[in-house]
Coordinates of C-alpha atoms and ligand atoms in Angstrom, one line a residue:
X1 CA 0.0 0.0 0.0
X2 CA 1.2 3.7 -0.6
X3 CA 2.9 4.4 2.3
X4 CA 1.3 8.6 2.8
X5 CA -2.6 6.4 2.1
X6 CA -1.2 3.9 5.0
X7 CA -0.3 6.7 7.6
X8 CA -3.4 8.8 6.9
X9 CA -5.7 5.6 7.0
X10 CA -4.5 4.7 10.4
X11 CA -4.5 8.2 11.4
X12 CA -8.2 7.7 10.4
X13 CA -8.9 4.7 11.8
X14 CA -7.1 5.7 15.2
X15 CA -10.2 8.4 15.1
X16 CA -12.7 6.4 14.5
X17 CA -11.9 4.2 17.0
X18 CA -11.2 6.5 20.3
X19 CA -14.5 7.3 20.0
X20 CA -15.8 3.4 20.0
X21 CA -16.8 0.9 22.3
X22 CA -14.3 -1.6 23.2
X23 CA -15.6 -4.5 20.9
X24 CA -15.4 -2.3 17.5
X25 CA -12.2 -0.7 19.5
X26 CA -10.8 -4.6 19.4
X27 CA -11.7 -5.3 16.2
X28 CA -9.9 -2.3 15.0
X29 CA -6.7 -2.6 16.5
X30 CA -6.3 -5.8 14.8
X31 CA -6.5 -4.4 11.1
X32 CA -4.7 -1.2 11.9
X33 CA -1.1 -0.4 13.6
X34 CA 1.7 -2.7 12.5
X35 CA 3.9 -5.3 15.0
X36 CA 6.9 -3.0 15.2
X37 CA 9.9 -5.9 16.4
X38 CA 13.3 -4.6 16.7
X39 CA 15.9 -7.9 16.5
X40 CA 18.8 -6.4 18.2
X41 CA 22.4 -8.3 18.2
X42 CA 25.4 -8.1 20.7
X43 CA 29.0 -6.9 19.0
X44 CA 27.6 -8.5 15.5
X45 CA 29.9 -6.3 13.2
X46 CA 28.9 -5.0 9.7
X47 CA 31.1 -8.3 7.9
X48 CA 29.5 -10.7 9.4
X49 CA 26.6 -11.8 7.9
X50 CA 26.3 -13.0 4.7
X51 CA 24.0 -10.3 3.1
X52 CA 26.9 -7.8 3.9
X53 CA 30.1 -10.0 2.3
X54 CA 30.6 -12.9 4.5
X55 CA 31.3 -15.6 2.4
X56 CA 33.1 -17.9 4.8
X57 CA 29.9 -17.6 7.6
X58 CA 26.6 -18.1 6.5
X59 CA 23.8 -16.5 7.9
X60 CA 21.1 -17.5 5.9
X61 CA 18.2 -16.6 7.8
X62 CA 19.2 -12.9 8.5
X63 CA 20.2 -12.7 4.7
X64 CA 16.4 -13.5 3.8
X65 CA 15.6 -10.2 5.7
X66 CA 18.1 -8.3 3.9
X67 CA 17.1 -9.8 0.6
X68 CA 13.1 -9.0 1.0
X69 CA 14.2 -5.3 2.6
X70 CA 16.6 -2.7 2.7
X71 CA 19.7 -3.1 3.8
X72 CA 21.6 -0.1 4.8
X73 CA 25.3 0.2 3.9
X74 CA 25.6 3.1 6.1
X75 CA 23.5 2.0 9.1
X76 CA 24.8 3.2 12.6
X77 CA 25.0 2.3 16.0
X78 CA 24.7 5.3 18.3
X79 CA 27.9 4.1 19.9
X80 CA 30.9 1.4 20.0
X81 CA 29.5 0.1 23.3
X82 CA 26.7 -1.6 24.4
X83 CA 24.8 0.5 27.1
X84 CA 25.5 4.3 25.6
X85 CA 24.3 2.3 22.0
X86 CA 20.3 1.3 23.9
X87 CA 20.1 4.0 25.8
X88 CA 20.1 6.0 22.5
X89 CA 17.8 2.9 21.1
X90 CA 15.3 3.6 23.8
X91 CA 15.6 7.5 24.4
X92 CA 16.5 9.1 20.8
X93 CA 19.0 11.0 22.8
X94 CA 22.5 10.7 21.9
X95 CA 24.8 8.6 24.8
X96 CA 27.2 11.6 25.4
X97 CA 24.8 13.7 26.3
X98 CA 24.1 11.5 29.6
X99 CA 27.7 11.3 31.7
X100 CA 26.6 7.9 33.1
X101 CA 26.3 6.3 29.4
X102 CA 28.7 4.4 29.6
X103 CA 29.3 0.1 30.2
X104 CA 27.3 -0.3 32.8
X105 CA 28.0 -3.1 35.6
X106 CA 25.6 -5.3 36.5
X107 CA 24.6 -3.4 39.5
X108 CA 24.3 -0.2 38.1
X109 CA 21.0 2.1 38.9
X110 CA 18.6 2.2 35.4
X111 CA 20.3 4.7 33.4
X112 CA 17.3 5.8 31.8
X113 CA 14.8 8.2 33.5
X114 CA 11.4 7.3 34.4
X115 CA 10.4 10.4 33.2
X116 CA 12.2 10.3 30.1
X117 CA 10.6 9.5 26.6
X118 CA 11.1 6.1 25.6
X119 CA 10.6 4.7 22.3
X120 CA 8.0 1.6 23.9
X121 CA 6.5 4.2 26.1
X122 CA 5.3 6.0 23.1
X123 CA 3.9 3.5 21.6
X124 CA 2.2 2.2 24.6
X125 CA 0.6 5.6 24.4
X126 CA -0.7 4.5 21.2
X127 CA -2.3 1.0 22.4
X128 CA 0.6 -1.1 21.4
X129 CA 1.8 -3.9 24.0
X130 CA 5.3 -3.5 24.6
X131 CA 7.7 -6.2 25.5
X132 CA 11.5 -6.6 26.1
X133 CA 13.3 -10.2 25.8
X134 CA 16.9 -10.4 26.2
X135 CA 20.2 -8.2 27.1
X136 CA 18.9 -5.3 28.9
X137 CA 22.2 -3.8 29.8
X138 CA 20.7 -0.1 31.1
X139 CA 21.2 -0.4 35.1
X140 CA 17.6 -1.6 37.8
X141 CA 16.9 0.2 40.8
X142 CA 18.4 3.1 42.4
X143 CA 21.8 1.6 43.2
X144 CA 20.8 -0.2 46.1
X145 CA 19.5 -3.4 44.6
X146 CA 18.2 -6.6 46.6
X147 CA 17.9 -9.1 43.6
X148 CA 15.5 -11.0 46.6
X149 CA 12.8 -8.8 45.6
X150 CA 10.9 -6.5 43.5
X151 CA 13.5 -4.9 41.3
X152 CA 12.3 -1.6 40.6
X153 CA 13.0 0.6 37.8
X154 CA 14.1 -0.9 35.2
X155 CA 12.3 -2.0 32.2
X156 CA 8.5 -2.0 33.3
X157 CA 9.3 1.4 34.6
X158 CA 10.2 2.9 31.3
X159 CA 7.7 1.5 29.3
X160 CA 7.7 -2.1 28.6
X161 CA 4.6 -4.3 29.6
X162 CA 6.6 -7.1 30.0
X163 CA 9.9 -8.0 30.5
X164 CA 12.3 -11.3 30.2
X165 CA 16.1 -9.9 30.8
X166 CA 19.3 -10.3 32.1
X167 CA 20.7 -7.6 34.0
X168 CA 23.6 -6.9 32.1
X169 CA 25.8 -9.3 29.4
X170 CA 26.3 -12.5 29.7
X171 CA 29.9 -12.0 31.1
X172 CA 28.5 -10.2 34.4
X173 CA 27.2 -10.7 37.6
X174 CA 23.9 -11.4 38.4
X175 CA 23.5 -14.8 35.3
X176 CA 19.8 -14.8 36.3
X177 CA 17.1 -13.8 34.5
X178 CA 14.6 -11.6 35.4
X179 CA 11.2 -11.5 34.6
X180 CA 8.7 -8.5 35.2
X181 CA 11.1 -7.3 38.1
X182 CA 12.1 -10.9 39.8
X183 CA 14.3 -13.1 39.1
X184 CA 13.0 -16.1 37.4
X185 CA 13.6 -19.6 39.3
X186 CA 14.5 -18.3 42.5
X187 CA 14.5 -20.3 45.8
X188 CA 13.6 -17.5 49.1
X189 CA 15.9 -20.2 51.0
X190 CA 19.1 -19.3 48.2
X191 CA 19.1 -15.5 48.3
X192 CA 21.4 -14.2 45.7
X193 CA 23.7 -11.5 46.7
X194 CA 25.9 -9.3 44.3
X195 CA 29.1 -7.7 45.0
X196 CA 31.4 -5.6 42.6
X197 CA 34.0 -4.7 45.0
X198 CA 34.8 -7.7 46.8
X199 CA 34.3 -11.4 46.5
X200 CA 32.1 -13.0 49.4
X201 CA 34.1 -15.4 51.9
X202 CA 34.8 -18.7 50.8
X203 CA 33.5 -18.0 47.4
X204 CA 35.6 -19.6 44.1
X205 CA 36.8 -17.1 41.6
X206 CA 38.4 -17.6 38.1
X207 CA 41.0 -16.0 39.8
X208 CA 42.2 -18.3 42.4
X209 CA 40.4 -21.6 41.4
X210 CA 41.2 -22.0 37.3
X211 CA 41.1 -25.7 37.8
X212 CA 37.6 -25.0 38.2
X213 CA 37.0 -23.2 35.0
X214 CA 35.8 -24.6 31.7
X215 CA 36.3 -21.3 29.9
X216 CA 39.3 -19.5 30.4
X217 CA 39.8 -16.1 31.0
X218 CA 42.3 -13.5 29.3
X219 CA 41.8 -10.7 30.3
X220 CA 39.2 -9.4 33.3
X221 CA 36.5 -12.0 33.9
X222 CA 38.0 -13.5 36.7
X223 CA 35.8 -12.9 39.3
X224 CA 32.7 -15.1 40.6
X225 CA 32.4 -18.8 38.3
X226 CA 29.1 -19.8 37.4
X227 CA 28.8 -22.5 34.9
X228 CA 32.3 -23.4 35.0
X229 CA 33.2 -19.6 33.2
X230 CA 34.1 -16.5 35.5
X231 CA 32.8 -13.6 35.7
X232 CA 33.1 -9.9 35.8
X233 CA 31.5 -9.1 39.4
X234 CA 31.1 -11.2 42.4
X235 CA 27.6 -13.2 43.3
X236 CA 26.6 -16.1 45.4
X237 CA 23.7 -18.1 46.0
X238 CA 20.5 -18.1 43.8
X239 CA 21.8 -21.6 42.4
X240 CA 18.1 -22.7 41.0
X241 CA 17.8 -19.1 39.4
X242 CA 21.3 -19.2 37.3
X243 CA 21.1 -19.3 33.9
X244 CA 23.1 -22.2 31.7
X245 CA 24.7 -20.6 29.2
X246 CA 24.5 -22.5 26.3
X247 CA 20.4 -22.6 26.6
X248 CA 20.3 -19.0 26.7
X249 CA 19.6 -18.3 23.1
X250 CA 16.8 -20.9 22.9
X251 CA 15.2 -19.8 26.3
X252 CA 15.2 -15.8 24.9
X253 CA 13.6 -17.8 21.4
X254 CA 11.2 -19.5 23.4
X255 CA 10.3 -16.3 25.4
X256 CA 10.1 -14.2 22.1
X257 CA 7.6 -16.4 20.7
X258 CA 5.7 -17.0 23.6
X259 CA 5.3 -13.2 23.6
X260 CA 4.2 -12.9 19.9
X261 CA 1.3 -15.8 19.9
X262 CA -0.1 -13.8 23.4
X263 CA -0.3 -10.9 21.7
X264 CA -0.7 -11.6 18.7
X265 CA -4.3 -10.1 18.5
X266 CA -3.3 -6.5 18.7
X267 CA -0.3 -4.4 18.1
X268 CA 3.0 -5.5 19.9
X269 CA 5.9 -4.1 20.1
X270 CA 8.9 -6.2 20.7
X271 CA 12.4 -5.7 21.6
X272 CA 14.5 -8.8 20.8
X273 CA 18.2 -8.3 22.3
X274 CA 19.9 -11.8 21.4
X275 CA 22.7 -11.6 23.3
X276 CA 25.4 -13.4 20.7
X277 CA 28.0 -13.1 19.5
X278 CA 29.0 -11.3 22.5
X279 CA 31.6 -13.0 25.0
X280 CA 31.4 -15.5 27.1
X281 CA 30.4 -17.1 23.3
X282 CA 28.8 -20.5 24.4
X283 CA 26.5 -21.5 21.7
X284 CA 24.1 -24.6 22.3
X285 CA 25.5 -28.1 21.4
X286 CA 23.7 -27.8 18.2
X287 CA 26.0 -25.2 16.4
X288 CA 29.0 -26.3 18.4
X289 CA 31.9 -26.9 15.5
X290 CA 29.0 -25.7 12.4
X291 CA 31.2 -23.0 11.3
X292 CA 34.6 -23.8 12.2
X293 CA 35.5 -20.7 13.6
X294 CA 35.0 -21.7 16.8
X295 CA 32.6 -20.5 19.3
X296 CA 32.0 -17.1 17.9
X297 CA 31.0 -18.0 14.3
X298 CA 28.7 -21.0 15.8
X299 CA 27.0 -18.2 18.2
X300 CA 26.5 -16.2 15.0
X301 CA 25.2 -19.4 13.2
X302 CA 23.0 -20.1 16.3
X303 CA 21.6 -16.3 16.4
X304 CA 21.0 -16.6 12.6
X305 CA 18.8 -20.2 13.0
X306 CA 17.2 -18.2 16.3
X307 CA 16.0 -15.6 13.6
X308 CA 14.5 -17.5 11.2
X309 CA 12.9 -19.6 13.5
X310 CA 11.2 -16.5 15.5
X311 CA 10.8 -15.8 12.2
X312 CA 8.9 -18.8 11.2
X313 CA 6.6 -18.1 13.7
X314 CA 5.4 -15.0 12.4
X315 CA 5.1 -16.0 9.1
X316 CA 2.8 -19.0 10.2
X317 CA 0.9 -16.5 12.5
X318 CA 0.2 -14.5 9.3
X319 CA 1.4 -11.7 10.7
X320 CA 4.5 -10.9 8.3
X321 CA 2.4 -8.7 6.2
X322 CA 1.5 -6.6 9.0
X323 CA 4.9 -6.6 11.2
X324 CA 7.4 -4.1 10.7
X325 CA 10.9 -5.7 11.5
X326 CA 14.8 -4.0 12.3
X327 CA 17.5 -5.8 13.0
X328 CA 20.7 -4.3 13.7
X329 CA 23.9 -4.6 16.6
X330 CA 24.6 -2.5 19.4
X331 CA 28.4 -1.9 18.5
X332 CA 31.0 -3.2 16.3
X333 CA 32.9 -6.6 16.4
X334 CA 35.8 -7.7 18.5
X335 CA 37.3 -11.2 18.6
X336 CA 39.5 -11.8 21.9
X337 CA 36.9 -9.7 24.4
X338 CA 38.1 -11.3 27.2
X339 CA 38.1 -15.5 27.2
X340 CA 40.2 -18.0 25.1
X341 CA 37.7 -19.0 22.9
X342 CA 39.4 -19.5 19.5
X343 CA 38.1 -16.4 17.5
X344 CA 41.3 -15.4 16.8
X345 CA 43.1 -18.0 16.3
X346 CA 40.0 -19.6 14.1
X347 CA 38.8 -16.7 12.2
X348 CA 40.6 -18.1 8.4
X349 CA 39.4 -15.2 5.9
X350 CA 36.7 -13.8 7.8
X351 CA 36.7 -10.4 8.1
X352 CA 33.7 -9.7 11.3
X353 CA 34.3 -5.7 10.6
X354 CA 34.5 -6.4 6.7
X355 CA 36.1 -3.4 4.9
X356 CA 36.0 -1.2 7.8
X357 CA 38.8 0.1 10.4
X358 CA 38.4 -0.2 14.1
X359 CA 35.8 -2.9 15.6
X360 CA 34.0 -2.6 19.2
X361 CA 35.1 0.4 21.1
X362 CA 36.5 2.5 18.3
X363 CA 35.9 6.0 16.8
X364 CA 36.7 4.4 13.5
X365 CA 34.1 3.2 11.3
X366 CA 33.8 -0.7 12.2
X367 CA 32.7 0.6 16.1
X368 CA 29.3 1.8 15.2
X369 CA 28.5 0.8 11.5
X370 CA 26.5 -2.4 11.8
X371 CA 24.5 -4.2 9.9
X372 CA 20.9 -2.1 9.3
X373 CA 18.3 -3.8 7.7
X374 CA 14.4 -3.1 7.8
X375 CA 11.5 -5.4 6.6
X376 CA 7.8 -5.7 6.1
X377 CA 6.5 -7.9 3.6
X378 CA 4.7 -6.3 0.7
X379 CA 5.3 -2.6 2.1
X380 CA 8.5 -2.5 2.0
X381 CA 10.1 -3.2 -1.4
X382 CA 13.2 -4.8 -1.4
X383 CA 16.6 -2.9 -2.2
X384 CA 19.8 -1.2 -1.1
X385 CA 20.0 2.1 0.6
X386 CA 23.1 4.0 1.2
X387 CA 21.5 6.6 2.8
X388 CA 23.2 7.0 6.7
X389 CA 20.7 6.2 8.8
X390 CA 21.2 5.6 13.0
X391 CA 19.4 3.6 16.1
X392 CA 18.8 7.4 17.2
X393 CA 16.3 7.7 14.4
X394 CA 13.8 5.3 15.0
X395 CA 12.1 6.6 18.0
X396 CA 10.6 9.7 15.8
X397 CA 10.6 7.8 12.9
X398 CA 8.5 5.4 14.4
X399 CA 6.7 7.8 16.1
X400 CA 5.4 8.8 12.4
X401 CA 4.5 5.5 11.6
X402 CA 2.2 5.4 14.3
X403 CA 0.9 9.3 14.1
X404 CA 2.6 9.9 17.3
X405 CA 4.6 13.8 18.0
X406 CA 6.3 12.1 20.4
X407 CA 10.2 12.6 19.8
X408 CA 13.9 12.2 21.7
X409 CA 15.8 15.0 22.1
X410 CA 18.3 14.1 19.0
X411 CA 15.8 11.8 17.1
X412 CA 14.8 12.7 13.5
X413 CA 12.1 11.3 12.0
X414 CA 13.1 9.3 9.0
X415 CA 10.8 6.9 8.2
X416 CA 10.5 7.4 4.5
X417 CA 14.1 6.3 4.3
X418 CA 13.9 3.6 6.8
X419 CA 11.1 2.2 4.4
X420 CA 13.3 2.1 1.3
X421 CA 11.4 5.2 -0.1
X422 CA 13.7 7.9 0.2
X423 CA 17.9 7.8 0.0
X424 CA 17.9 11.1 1.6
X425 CA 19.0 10.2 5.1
X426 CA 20.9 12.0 7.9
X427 CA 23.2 15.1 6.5
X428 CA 25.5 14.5 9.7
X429 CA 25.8 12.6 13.1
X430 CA 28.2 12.5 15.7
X431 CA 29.6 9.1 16.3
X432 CA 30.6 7.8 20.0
X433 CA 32.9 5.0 21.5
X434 CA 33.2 5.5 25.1
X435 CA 32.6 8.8 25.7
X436 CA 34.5 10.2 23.1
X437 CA 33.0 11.6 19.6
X438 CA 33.6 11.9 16.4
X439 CA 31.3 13.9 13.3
X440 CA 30.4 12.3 10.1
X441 CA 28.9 14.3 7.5
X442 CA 27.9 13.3 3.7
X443 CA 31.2 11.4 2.7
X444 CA 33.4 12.8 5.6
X445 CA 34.4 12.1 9.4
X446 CA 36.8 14.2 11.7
X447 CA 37.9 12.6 14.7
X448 CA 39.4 15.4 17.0
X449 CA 42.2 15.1 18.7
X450 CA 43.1 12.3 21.6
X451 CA 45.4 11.6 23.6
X452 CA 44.4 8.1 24.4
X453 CA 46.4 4.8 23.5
X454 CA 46.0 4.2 20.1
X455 CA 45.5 0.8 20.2
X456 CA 43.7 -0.8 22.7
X457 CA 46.3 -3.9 23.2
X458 CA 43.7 -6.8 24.8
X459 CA 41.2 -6.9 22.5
X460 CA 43.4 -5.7 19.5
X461 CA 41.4 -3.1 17.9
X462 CA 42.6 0.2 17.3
X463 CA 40.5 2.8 19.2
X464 CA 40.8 5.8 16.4
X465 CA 42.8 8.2 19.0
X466 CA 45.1 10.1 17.7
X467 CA 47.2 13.6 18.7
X468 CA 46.0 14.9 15.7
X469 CA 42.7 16.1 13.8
X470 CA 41.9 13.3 11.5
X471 CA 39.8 13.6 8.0
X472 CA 38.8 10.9 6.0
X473 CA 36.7 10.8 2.7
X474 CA 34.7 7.3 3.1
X475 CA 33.9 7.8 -0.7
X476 CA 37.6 7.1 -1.7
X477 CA 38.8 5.5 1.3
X478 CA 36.3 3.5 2.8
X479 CA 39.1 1.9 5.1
X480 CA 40.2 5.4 7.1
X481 CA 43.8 5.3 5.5
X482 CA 44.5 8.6 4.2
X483 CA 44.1 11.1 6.5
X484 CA 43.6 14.3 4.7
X485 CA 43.3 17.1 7.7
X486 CA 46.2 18.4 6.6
X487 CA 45.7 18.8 2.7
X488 CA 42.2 19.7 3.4
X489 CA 41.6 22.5 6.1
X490 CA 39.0 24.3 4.3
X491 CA 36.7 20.8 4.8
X492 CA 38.5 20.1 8.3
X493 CA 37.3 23.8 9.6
X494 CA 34.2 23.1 8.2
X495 CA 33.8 19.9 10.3
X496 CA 35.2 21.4 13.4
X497 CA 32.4 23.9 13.4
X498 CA 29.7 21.7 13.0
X499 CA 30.9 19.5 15.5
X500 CA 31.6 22.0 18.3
X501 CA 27.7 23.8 17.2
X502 CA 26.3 20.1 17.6
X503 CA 28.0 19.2 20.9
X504 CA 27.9 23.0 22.8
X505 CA 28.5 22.5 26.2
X506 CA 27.3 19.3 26.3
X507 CA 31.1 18.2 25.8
X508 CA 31.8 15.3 28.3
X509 CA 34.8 16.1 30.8
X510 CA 36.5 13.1 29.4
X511 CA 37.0 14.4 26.0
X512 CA 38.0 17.6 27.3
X513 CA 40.4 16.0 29.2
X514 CA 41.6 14.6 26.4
X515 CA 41.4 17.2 24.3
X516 CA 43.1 20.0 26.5
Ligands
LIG601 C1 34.2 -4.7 29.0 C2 34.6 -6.2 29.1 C3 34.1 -6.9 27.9 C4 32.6 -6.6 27.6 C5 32.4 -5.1 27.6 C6 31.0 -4.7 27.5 C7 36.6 -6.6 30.4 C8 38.1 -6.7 30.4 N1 36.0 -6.4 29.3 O1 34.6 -4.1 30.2 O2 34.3 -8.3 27.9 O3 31.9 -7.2 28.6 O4 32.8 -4.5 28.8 O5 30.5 -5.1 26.2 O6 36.0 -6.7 31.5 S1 29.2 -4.4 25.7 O7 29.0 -5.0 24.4 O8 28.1 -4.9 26.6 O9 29.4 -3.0 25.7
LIG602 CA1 27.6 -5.0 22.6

């Protein structure tokens, strides 16, 4: 259907039916708003799925979304990290401007105010039930948390109807999941107890008990062992409630589903945070040695099967046609992010960050240019778009979809783009990797000056700091090689400006650290 018919006949429709009883109100609702589900991985980088190069992974599931939608070439995450990235998901306001985006641990207080405009709170305000199942990764409670009992605010708080999470990642302290504010499976005679300063008495850690460990750690991660892999944090107790790692993909599936046939009957919204391929990478017996790149291409092979089995479910429901779908990653790609599991060593020609510099953490390209792709059966017509568009964006763009004003501070709406009708997408956006930013504009990006390592050693990846203004032309140089701030000041100036008018004050006290 014309797209400008669709939004004005739901507009209509959305009329008619405030001003209903709630049987023709029901009926309604079920021919009107599209399913909006976003499929959101963990540190899947922009070479990693077949649909964007990968030849030696296959990924064919996802690569039937990309095929039957857009798929961006110059999709962004809002940052190279994993918290700053949802919070600008959820909020439509960019990371920086909040001094506590950054990686949150596991006991961090929600980073998201309950007062704040959230992308599932707006379209709760538009009759849609909302629903979160996965990585949640964006702090619960005030600080003070006892995981014993009602866990409040987090999710529920800030505008999800239901909730299935973990805390954090996989990699930290508390592996529970937590459902509606509890923790699921938990024994009142086990209470669980968290700690991220110091381990409880008696208490193994990956430390001092390695023998103990069926994962080994390389770098952090050696706190509290659960499931024979340490930890970042300390925990103990809660043994019925811990999660097994290697189920954890098919018990998000499972949950996912279960959420779709419940609501099936009226318009959902679901947020789908797989948790692969970030570390520790344990994917289910049935992908172990598929790829042969070890643990991290099988947890990408597992995520893809996850996918098109969700999707499965939605196409038997009959509700592709009607379901408006994203799937995109919350920062670049990294290889060794903390545990000997192969991915260097096994990687052959696979390149997880494909043409791009940088991976996970970095201002360079590969941090927060991830794979983008949007679908909806018979609205959306298949294609390519090279427009730049960003997670930021889909809190106003959505908003549009669903005739809502509703809008994050940064978000802009760009809905015709994200629907493969317009190549016009953003003219600029600042780009973020742990607090510090960069400015891309048409063809360009200047990374200011930092005085930061440029390399960071563990995981390998350089981070895009340099003393120096850098200018690259992605046009010609795609790979960040040629840094032309030098031979090009009229453009660099040019840059600068925009990017000190964009930021203002907001400027965190990092970068000027940094930048002094
Ligand atoms: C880092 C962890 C890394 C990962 C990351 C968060 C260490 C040494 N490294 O601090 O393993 O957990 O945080 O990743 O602890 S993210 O994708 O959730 O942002
Ligand atoms: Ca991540």
């Amino acid at each position: 259907m014309n797209h400008l018919v669709y939004k004005i006949y739901v507009l209509l429709v959305a009329l008619y039916f405030f001003s209903c009883d709630s049987s023709t109100k029901e009926l309604h609702e079920k021919t009107t708003l599209p399913n909006i589900i976003i499929i959101y991985a963990d540190d899947l980088g922009y070479g990693d799925l077949g649909a964007y190069g990968a030849t030696a992974l296959k990924t064919p599931n996802i690569d039937v979304l990309a095929k039957g939608g857009v798929r961006f070439t110059n999709g962004y995450a809002s940052s190279a990290t994993c918290s700053p990235s949802r919070y600008a998901l959820l909020t439509g306001e960019y990371p920086w401007r909040n001094k506590n985006a950054k990686i949150l641990s596991g006991s961090a207080p929600l980073l998201i105010d309950t007062l704040q405009m959230t992308l599932p709170k707006m379209l709760k305000q538009k009759g849609y039930y909302t629903g979160i199942v996965g990585k949640w990764h964006l702090g619960l409670g005030n600080g003070h948390v006892d995981w014993n009992k009602h866990i409040t605010p987090g999710p529920n708080e800030v505008g999800f109807d239901y909730s299935f999470i973990m805390a954090a990642t996989q990699d930290r302290v508390p592996t529970v999941y937590i459902q509606n504010g509890f923790v699921s499976g938990l024994d009142p005679n086990d209470p669980i107890e968290v700690n991220y300063d110091e381990n409880f008495p008696g208490e193994p850690t990956g430390k001092d008990n390695p023998e103990l460990l069926k994962l080994k750690w390389h770098h952090g991660h050696d706190n509290s062992i659960v499931n024979g892999i340490s930890r970042i944090g300390f925990m103990k107790g809660g043994s019925s409630a811990k999660w097994v790692d290697e189920n954890m993909a098919d018990t998000f599936l499972i949950k996912a589903k279960k959420f779709v046939m419940d609501h099936k009957n009226k318009p959902f919204f679901l947020y789908y945070a797989l948790q692969q391929p970030h570390v520790p990478r344990t994917p289910n017996a049935r992908f172990v040695g598929k790829t042969g790149m070890g643990p991290r291409g099988d947890a990408i092979a597992e995520a893809d099967w996850c996918i098109g089995d969700f999707l499965n479910t939605l196409k038997d429901e009959g509700l592709l046609e009607n379901t408006f779908i994203i799937l995109s990653s919350d920062n670049g790609p990294v290889l060794n992010d903390g545990y000997y599991d192969n991915a260097v060593e096994k990687l052959g020609e696979h390149t997880p960050a494909g043409s791009l510099r940088g991976g996970k953490y970095s201002l360079f390209e590969a941090g927060t240019r991830v794979p983008f792709i949007t679908y909806w059966k018979g609205t959306i017509e298949p294609g390519i778009s090279d427009a730049i568009v960003s997670q930021i964006d889909l809190l106003a763009s959505i908003a549009d979809l669903v005739g809502s004003q509703k809008q994050g501070t940064d978000s802009q709406n760009f809905l015709d783009v994200l629907m493969g009708k317009s190549q016009k997408g953003r003219d600029e956006l600042v780009l973020e990797a742990t607090t510090r930013t960069a400015l891309r504009k048409g063809d360009w990006v200047m990374i200011p000056p930092n005085n930061g390592p440029a390399l960071a050693r563990e995981v390998n990846i350089e981070l895009g700091n340099e003393p120096e203004y850098q200018l690259y032309n992605l046009k010609d140089d795609i790979g960040q090689q040629n840094n032309l701030a030098a031979s090009n000041p009229d453009k660099l100036n040019e840059m600068i400006a925009l990017y000190t008018k964009i930021k203002g004050s907001a400027n965190t006290e990092t970068e000027q650290l940094e930048l002094k």
